[in-house]
mmCIF file of C-alpha atoms in Angstrom:
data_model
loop_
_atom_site.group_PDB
_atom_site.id
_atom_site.type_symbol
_atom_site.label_atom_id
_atom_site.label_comp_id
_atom_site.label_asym_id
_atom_site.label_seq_id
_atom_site.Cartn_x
_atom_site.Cartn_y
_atom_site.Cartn_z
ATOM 1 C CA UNK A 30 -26.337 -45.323 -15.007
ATOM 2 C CA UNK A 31 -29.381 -45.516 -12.612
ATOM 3 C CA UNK A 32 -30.958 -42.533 -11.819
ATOM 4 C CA UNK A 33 -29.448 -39.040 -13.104
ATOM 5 C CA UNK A 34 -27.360 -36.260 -11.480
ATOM 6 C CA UNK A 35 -30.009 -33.824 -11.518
ATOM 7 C CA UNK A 36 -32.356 -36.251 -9.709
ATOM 8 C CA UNK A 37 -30.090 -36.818 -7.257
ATOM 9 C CA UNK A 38 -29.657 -33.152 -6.789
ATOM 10 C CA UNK A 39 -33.613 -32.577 -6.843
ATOM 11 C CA UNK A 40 -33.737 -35.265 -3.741
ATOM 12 C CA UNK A 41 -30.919 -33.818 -2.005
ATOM 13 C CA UNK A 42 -32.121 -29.920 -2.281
ATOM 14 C CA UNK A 43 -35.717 -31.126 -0.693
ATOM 15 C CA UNK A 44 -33.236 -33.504 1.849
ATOM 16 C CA UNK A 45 -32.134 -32.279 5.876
ATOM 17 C CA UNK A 46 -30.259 -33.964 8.721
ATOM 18 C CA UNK A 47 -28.535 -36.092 6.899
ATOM 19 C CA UNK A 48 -26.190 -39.128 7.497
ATOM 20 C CA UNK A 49 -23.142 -40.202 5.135
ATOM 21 C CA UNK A 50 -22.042 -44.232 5.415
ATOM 22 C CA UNK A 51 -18.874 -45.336 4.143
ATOM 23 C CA UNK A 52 -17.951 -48.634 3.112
ATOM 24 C CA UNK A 53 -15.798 -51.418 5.490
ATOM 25 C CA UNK A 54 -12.407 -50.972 5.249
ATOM 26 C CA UNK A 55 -12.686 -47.444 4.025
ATOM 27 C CA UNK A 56 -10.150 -46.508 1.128
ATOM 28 C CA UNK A 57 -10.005 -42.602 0.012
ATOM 29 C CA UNK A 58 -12.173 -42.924 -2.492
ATOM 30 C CA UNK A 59 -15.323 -43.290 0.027
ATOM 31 C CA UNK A 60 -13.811 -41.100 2.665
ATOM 32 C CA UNK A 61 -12.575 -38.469 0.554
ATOM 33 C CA UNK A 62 -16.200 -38.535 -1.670
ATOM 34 C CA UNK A 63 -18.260 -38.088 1.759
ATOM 35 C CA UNK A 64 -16.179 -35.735 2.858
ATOM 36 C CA UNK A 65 -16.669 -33.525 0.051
ATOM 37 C CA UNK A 66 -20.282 -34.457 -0.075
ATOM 38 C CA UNK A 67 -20.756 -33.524 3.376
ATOM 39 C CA UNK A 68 -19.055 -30.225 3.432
ATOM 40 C CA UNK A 69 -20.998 -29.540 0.034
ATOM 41 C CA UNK A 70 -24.220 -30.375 1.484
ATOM 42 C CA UNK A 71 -23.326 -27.849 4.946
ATOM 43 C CA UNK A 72 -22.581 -25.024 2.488
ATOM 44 C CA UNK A 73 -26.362 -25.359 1.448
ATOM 45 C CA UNK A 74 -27.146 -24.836 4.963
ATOM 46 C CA UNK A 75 -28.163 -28.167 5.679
ATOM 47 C CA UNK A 76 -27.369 -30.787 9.120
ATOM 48 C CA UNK A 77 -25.313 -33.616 7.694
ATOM 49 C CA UNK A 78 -22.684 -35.878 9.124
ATOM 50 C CA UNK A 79 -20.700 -38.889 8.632
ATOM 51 C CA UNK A 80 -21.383 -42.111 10.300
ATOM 52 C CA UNK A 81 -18.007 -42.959 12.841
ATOM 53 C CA UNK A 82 -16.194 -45.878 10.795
ATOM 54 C CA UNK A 83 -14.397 -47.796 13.359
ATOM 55 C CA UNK A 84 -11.882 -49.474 10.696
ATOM 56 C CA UNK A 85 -11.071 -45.690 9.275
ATOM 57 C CA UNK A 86 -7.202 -45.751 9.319
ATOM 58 C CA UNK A 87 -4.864 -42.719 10.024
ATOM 59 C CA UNK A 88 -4.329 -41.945 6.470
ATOM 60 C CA UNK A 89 -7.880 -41.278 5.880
ATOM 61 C CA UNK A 90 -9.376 -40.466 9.235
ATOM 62 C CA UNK A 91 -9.175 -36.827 8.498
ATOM 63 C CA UNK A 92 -11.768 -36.556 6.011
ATOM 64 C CA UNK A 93 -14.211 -37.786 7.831
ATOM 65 C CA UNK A 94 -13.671 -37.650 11.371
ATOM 66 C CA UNK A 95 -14.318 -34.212 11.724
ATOM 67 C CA UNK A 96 -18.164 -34.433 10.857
ATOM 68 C CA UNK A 97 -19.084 -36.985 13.425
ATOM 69 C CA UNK A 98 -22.748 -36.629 14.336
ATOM 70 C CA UNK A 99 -23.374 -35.006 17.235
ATOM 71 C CA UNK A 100 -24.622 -36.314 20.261
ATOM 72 C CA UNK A 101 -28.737 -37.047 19.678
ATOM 73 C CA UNK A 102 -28.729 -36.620 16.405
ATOM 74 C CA UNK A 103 -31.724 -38.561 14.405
ATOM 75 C CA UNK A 104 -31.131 -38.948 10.918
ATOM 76 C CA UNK A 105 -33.969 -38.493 8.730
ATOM 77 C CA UNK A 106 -31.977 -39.263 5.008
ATOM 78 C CA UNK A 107 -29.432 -41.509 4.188
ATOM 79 C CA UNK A 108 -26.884 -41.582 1.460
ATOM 80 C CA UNK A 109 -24.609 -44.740 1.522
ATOM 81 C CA UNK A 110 -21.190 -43.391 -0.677
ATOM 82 C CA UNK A 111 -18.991 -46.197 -2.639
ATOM 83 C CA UNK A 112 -21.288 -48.765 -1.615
ATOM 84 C CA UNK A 113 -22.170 -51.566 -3.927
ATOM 85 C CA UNK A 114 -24.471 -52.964 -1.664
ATOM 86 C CA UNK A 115 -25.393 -53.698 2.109
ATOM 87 C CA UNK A 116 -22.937 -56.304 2.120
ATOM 88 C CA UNK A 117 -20.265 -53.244 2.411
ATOM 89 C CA UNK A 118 -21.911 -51.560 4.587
ATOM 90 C CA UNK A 119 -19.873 -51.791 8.511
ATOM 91 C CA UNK A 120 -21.519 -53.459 11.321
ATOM 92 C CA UNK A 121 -21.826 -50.644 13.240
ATOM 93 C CA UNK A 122 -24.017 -48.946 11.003
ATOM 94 C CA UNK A 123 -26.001 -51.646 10.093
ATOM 95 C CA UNK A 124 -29.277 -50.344 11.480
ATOM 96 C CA UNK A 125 -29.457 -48.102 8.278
ATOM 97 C CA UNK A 126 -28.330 -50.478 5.845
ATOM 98 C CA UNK A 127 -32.140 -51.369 4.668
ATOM 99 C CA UNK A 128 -32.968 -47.529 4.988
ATOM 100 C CA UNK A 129 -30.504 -45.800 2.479
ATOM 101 C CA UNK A 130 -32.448 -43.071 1.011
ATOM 102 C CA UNK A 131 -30.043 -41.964 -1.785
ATOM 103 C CA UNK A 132 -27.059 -44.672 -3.367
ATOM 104 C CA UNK A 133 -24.242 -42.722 -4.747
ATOM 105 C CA UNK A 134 -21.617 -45.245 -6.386
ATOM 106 C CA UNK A 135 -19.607 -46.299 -9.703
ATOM 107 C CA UNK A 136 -19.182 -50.046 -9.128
ATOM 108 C CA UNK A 137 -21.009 -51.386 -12.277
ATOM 109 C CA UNK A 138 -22.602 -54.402 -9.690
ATOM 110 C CA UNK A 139 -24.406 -52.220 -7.325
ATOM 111 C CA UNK A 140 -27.740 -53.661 -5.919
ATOM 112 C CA UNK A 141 -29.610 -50.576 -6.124
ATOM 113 C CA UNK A 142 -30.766 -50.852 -2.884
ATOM 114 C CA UNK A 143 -31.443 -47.662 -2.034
ATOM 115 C CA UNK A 144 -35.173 -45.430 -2.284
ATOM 116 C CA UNK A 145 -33.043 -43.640 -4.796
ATOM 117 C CA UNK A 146 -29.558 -44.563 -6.917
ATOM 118 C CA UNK A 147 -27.137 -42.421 -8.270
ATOM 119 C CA UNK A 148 -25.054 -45.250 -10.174
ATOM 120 C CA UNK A 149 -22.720 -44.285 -12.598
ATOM 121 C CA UNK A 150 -20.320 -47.642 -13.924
ATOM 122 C CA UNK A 151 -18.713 -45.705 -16.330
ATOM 123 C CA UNK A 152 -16.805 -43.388 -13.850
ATOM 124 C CA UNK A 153 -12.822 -44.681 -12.166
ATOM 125 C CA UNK A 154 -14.262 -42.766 -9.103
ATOM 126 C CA UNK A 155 -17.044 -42.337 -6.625
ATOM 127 C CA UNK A 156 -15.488 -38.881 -6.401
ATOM 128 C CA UNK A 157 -16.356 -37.765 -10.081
ATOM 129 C CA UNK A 158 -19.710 -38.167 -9.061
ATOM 130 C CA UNK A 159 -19.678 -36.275 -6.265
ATOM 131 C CA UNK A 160 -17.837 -33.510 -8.178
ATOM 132 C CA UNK A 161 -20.707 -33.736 -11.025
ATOM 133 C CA UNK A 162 -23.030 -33.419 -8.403
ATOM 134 C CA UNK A 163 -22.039 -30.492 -6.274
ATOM 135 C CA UNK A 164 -21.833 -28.389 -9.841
ATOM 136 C CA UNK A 165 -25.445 -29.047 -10.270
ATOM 137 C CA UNK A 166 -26.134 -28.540 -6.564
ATOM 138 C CA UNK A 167 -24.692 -25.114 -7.696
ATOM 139 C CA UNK A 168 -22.198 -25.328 -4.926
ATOM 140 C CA UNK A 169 -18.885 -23.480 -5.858
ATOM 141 C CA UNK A 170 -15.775 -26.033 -5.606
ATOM 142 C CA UNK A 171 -13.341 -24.652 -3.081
ATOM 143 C CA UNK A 172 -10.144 -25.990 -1.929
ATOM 144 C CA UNK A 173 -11.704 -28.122 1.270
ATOM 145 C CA UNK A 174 -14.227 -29.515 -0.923
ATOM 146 C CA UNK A 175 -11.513 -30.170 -4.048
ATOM 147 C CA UNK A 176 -8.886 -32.399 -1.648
ATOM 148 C CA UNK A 177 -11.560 -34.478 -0.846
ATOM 149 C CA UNK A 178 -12.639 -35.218 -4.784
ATOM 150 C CA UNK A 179 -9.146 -35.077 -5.731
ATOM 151 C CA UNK A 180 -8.045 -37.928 -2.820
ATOM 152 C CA UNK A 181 -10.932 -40.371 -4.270
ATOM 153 C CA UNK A 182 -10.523 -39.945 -7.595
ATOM 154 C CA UNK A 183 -6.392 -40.301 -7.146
ATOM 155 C CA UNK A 184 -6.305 -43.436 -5.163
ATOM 156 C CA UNK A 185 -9.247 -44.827 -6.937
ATOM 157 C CA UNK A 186 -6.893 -44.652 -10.228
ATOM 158 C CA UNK A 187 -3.790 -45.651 -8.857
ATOM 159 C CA UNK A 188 -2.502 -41.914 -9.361
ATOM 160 C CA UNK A 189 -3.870 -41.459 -12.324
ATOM 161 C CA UNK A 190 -1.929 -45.056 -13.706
ATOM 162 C CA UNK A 191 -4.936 -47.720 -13.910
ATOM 163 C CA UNK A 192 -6.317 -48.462 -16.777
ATOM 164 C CA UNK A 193 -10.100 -46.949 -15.565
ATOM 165 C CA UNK A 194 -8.699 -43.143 -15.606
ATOM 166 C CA UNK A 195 -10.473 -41.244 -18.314
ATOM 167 C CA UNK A 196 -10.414 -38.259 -19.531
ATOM 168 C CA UNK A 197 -13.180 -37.264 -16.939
ATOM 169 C CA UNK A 198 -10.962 -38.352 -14.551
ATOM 170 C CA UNK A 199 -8.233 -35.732 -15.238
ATOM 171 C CA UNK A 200 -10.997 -32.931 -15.951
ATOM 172 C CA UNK A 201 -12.500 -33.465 -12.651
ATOM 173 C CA UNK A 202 -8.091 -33.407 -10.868
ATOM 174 C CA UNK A 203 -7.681 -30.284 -13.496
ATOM 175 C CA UNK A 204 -10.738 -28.668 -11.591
ATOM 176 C CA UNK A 205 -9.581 -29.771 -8.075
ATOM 177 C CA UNK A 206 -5.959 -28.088 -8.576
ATOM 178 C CA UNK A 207 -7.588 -24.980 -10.085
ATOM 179 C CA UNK A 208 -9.787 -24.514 -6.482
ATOM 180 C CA UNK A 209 -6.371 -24.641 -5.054
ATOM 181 C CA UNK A 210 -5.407 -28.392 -3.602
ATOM 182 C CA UNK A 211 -1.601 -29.284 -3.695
ATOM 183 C CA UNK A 212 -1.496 -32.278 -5.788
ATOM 184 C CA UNK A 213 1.719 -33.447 -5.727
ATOM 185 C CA UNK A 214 1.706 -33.112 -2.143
ATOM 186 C CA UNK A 215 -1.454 -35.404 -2.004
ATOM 187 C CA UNK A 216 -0.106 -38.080 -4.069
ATOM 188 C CA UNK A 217 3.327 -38.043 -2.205
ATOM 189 C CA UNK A 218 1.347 -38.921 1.463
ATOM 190 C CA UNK A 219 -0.998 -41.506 -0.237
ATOM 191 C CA UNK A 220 1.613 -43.549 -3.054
ATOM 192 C CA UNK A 221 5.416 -42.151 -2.339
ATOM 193 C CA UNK A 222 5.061 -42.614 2.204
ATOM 194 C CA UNK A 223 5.377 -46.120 3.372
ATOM 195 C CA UNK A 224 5.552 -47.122 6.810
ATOM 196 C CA UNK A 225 8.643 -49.594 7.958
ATOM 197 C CA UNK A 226 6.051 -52.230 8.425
ATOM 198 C CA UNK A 227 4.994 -51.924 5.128
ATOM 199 C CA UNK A 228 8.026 -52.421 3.705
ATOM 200 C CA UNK A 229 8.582 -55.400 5.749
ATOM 201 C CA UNK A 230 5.375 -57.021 4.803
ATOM 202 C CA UNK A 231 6.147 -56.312 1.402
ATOM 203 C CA UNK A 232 9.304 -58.180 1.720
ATOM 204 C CA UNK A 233 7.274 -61.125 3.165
ATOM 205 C CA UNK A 234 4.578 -60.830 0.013
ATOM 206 C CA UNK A 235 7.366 -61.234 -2.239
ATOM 207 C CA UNK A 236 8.788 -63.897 -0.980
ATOM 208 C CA UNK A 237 6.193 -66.331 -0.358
ATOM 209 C CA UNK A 238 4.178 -65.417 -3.829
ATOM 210 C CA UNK A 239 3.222 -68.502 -5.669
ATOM 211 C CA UNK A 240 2.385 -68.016 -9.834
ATOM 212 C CA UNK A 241 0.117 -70.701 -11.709
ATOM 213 C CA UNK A 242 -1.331 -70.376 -15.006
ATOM 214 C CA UNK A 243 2.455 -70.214 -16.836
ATOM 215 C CA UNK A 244 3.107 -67.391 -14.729
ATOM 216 C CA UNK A 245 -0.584 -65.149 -15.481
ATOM 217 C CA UNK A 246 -1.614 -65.476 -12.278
ATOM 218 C CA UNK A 247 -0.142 -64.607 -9.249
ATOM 219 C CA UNK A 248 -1.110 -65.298 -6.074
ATOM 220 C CA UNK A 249 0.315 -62.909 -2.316
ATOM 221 C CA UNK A 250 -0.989 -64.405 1.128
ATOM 222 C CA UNK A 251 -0.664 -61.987 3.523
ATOM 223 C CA UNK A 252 -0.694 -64.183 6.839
ATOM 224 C CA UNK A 253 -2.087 -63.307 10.173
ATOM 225 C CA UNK A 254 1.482 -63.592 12.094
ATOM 226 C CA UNK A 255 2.989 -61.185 9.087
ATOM 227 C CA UNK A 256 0.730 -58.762 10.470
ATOM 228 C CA UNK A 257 1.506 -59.992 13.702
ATOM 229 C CA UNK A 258 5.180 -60.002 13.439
ATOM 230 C CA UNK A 259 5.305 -56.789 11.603
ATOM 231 C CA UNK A 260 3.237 -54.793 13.330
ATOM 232 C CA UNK A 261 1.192 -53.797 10.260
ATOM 233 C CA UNK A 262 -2.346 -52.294 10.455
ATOM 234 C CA UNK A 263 -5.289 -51.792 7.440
ATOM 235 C CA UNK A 264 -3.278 -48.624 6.789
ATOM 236 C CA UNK A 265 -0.286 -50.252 6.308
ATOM 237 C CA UNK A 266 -1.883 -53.085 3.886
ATOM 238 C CA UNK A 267 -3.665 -49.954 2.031
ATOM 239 C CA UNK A 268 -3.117 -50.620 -2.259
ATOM 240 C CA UNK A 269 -0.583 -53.437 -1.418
ATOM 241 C CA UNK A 270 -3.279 -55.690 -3.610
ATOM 242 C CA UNK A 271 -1.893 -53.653 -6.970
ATOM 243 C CA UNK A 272 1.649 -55.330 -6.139
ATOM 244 C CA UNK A 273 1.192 -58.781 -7.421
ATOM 245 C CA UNK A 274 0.072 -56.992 -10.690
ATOM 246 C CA UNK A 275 3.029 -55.171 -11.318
ATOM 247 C CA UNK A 276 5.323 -58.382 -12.483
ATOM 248 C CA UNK A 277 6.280 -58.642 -15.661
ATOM 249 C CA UNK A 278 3.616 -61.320 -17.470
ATOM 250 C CA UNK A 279 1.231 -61.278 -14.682
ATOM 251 C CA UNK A 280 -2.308 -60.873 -15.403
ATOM 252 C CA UNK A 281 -3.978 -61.987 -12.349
ATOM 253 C CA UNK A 282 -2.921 -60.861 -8.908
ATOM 254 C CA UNK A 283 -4.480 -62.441 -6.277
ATOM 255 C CA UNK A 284 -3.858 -61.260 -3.000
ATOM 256 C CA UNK A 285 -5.486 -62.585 -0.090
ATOM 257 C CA UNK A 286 -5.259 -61.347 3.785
ATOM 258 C CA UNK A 287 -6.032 -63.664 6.830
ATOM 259 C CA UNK A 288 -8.768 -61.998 8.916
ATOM 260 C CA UNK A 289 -8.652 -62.068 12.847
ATOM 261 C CA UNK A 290 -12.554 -63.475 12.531
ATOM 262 C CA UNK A 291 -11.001 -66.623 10.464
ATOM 263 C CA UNK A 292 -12.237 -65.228 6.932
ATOM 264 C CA UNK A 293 -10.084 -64.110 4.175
ATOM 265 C CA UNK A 294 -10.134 -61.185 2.180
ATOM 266 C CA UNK A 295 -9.595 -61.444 -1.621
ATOM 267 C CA UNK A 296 -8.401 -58.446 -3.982
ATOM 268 C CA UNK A 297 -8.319 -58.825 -7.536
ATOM 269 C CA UNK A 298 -6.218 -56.697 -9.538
ATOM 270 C CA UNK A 299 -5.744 -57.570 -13.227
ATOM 271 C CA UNK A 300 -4.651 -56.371 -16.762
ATOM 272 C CA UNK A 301 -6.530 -55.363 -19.733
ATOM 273 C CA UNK A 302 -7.067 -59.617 -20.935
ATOM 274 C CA UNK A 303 -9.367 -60.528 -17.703
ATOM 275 C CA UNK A 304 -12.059 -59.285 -15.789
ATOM 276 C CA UNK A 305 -11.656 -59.027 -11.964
ATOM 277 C CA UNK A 306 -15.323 -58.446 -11.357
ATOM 278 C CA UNK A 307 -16.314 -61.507 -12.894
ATOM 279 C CA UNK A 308 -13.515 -63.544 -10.893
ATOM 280 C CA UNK A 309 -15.234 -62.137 -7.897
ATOM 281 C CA UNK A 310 -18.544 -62.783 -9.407
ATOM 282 C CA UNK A 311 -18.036 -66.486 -9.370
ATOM 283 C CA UNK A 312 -16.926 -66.174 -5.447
ATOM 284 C CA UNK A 313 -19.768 -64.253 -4.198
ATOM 285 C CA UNK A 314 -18.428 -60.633 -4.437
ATOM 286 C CA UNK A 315 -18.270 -58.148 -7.216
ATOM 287 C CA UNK A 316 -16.301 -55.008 -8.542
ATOM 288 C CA UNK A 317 -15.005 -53.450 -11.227
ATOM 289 C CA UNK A 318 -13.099 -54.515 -14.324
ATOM 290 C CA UNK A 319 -9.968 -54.208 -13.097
ATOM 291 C CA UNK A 320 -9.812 -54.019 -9.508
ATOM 292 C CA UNK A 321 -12.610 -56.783 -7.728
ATOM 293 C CA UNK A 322 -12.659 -58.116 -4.448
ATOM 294 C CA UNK A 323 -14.818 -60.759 -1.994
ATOM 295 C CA UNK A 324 -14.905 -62.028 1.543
ATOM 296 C CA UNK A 325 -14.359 -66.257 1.895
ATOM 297 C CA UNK A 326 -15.742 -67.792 5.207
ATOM 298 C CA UNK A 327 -12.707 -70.182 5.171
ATOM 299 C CA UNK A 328 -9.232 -70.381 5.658
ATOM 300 C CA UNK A 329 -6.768 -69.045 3.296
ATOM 301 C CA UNK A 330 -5.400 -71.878 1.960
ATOM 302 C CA UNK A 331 -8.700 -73.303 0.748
ATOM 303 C CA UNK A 332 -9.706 -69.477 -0.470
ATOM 304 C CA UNK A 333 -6.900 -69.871 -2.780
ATOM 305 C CA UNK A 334 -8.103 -73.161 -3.845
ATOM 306 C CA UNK A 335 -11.675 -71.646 -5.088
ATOM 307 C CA UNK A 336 -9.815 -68.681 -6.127
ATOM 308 C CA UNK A 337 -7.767 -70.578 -8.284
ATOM 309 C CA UNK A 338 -10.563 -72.299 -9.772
ATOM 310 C CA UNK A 339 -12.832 -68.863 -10.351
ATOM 311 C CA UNK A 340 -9.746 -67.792 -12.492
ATOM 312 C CA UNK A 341 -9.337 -70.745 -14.507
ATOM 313 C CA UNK A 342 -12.836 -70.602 -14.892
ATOM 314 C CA UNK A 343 -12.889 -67.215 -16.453
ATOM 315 C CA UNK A 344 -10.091 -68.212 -18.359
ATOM 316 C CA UNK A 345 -11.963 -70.664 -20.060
ATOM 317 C CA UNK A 346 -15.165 -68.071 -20.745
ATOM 318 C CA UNK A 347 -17.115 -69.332 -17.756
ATOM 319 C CA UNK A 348 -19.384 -66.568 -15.802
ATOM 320 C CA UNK A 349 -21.695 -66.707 -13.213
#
């Protein structure tokens, strides 16, 4: 851990008019954790708002959509949430990437590029963070507050299934049903709801996958005429990387998406006998144990190339 939770608290106590970022291609675990934050930090009486993130998709747009800054407001503190480093900061907040006052994340490779960091590795979710937090902010955990925590810290642990829930984990969902969110109701809209695209895309994943490595390693090319053809968005795609995983004898699922910019998007997901984070390592991007990702500047095809070779790399004990 860098810095502690009471520092962070001491910093945001002294803090006003104050700006949330969340990370590109925002999951619920960054929405849902500035969301709570934010609400947390207006029950104190304070000016904060969330940064507009123009890839927020409809299954997460209503955690943080609602506390858009206002027109003329001038930030004066920054908190970057579920941010590793700059890297994942959008675009279109770019202009305060190099000015983060206050880091709050759990990916064990954060930067720490921020005037202050709350990192805490050990923790499945940005969200148990931000529930550890608001308790020593002495702000009472209501129901608003709770289905934000409870949305990060669900689909940051595949429902509770990956191998990074903790016991933490379920005290912090225990507290977040006890302030009154509907949990199964949660977890049905986020793992049990799938669009028709989605399960046509799916269908497409399946079929083309490709396995290497006597079957460890599995590799899912999601194409940019898949998306095309089946009308799929970033909300459709959202946890499809945990698919590959889920075949018996797998170890390794790579699954890589075609970018409209000409890039492709890597997600690691792997079992308890390799490290994602140091796949991504060897590729330029980072992670956690178990779940890792990276952005290539090339085409797919030769991403799964140096993919490939990153794996069989770690496989053989290699690191960065």
């Amino acid at each position: 851990m860098i810095g502690t939770v009471s520092r962070a608290a001491q910093v945001l106590k002294e803090a006003d008019h104050i700006l949330l970022l969340t990370h590109r291609r925002p999951d619920g675990d960054t929405t849902g954790s500035a969301g709570a934050l934010c609400l947390a930090l207006r029950r104190m009486g304070k000016q904060a708002y969330i940064a507009p993130n123009a890839q927020i998709t409809r299954r997460y747009a209503h955690l943080i959509e609602p506390y858009a800054p206002e027109n003329g407001f001038d930030p004066a503190f920054v908190i970057s949430v579920d941010c590793a480093d700059t890297g994942m900061i959008p675009p279109e907040m770019a202009a305060y990437a190099e000015h983060v006052d206050l880091v709050i994340d759990h990916h064990r490779s954060n930067t720490g590029f921020g005037r202050e960091n709350l990192v805490m590795g050990e923790r499945a979710a940005c969200a148990e963070i931000i529930c550890e937090l608001t308790e020593e902010l002495g702000i009472p955990l209501d129901r608003e507050i709770a289905e934000g925590i409870y949305v990060g810290a669900s689909t940051d642990t595949g429902c509770f299934k990956f191998s990074n829930t903790t016991s933490n984990t379920h005290r912090v969902a225990a507290k977040c049903l006890d302030a009154g969110v509907d949990g199964g109701e949660i977890n049905r809209a986020l793992f049990e709801t799938k669009s028709r695209a989605r399960y046509e895309i799916e269908g497409m994943l399946f079929s083309g996958m490709q396995f290497y490595h006597d079957g460890k390693i599995a590799v899912a090319l999601i194409t940019r005429e898949a998306k095309r053809k089946t009308g799929a968005d970033w909300d459709d795609l959202d946890a499809i990387a945990g698919i590959p995983r889920q075949i018996e004898g797998v170890e390794v699922g790579l699954t890589l998406t075609e970018l409209e910019d000409g890039d492709t998007k890597v997600s690691v997901r792997t079992t308890k006998e390799v490290d994602a984070s140091a796949i991504c390592t060897l590729v330029g991007g980072g992670g956690h144990i178990r779940a890792a990702g990276a952005t290539l500047h090339c085409p797919a095809q030769e991403a799964i190339v140096r993919m490939l070779e990153a794996t069989e790399r770690v496989y053989r004990g290699e690191t960065a």
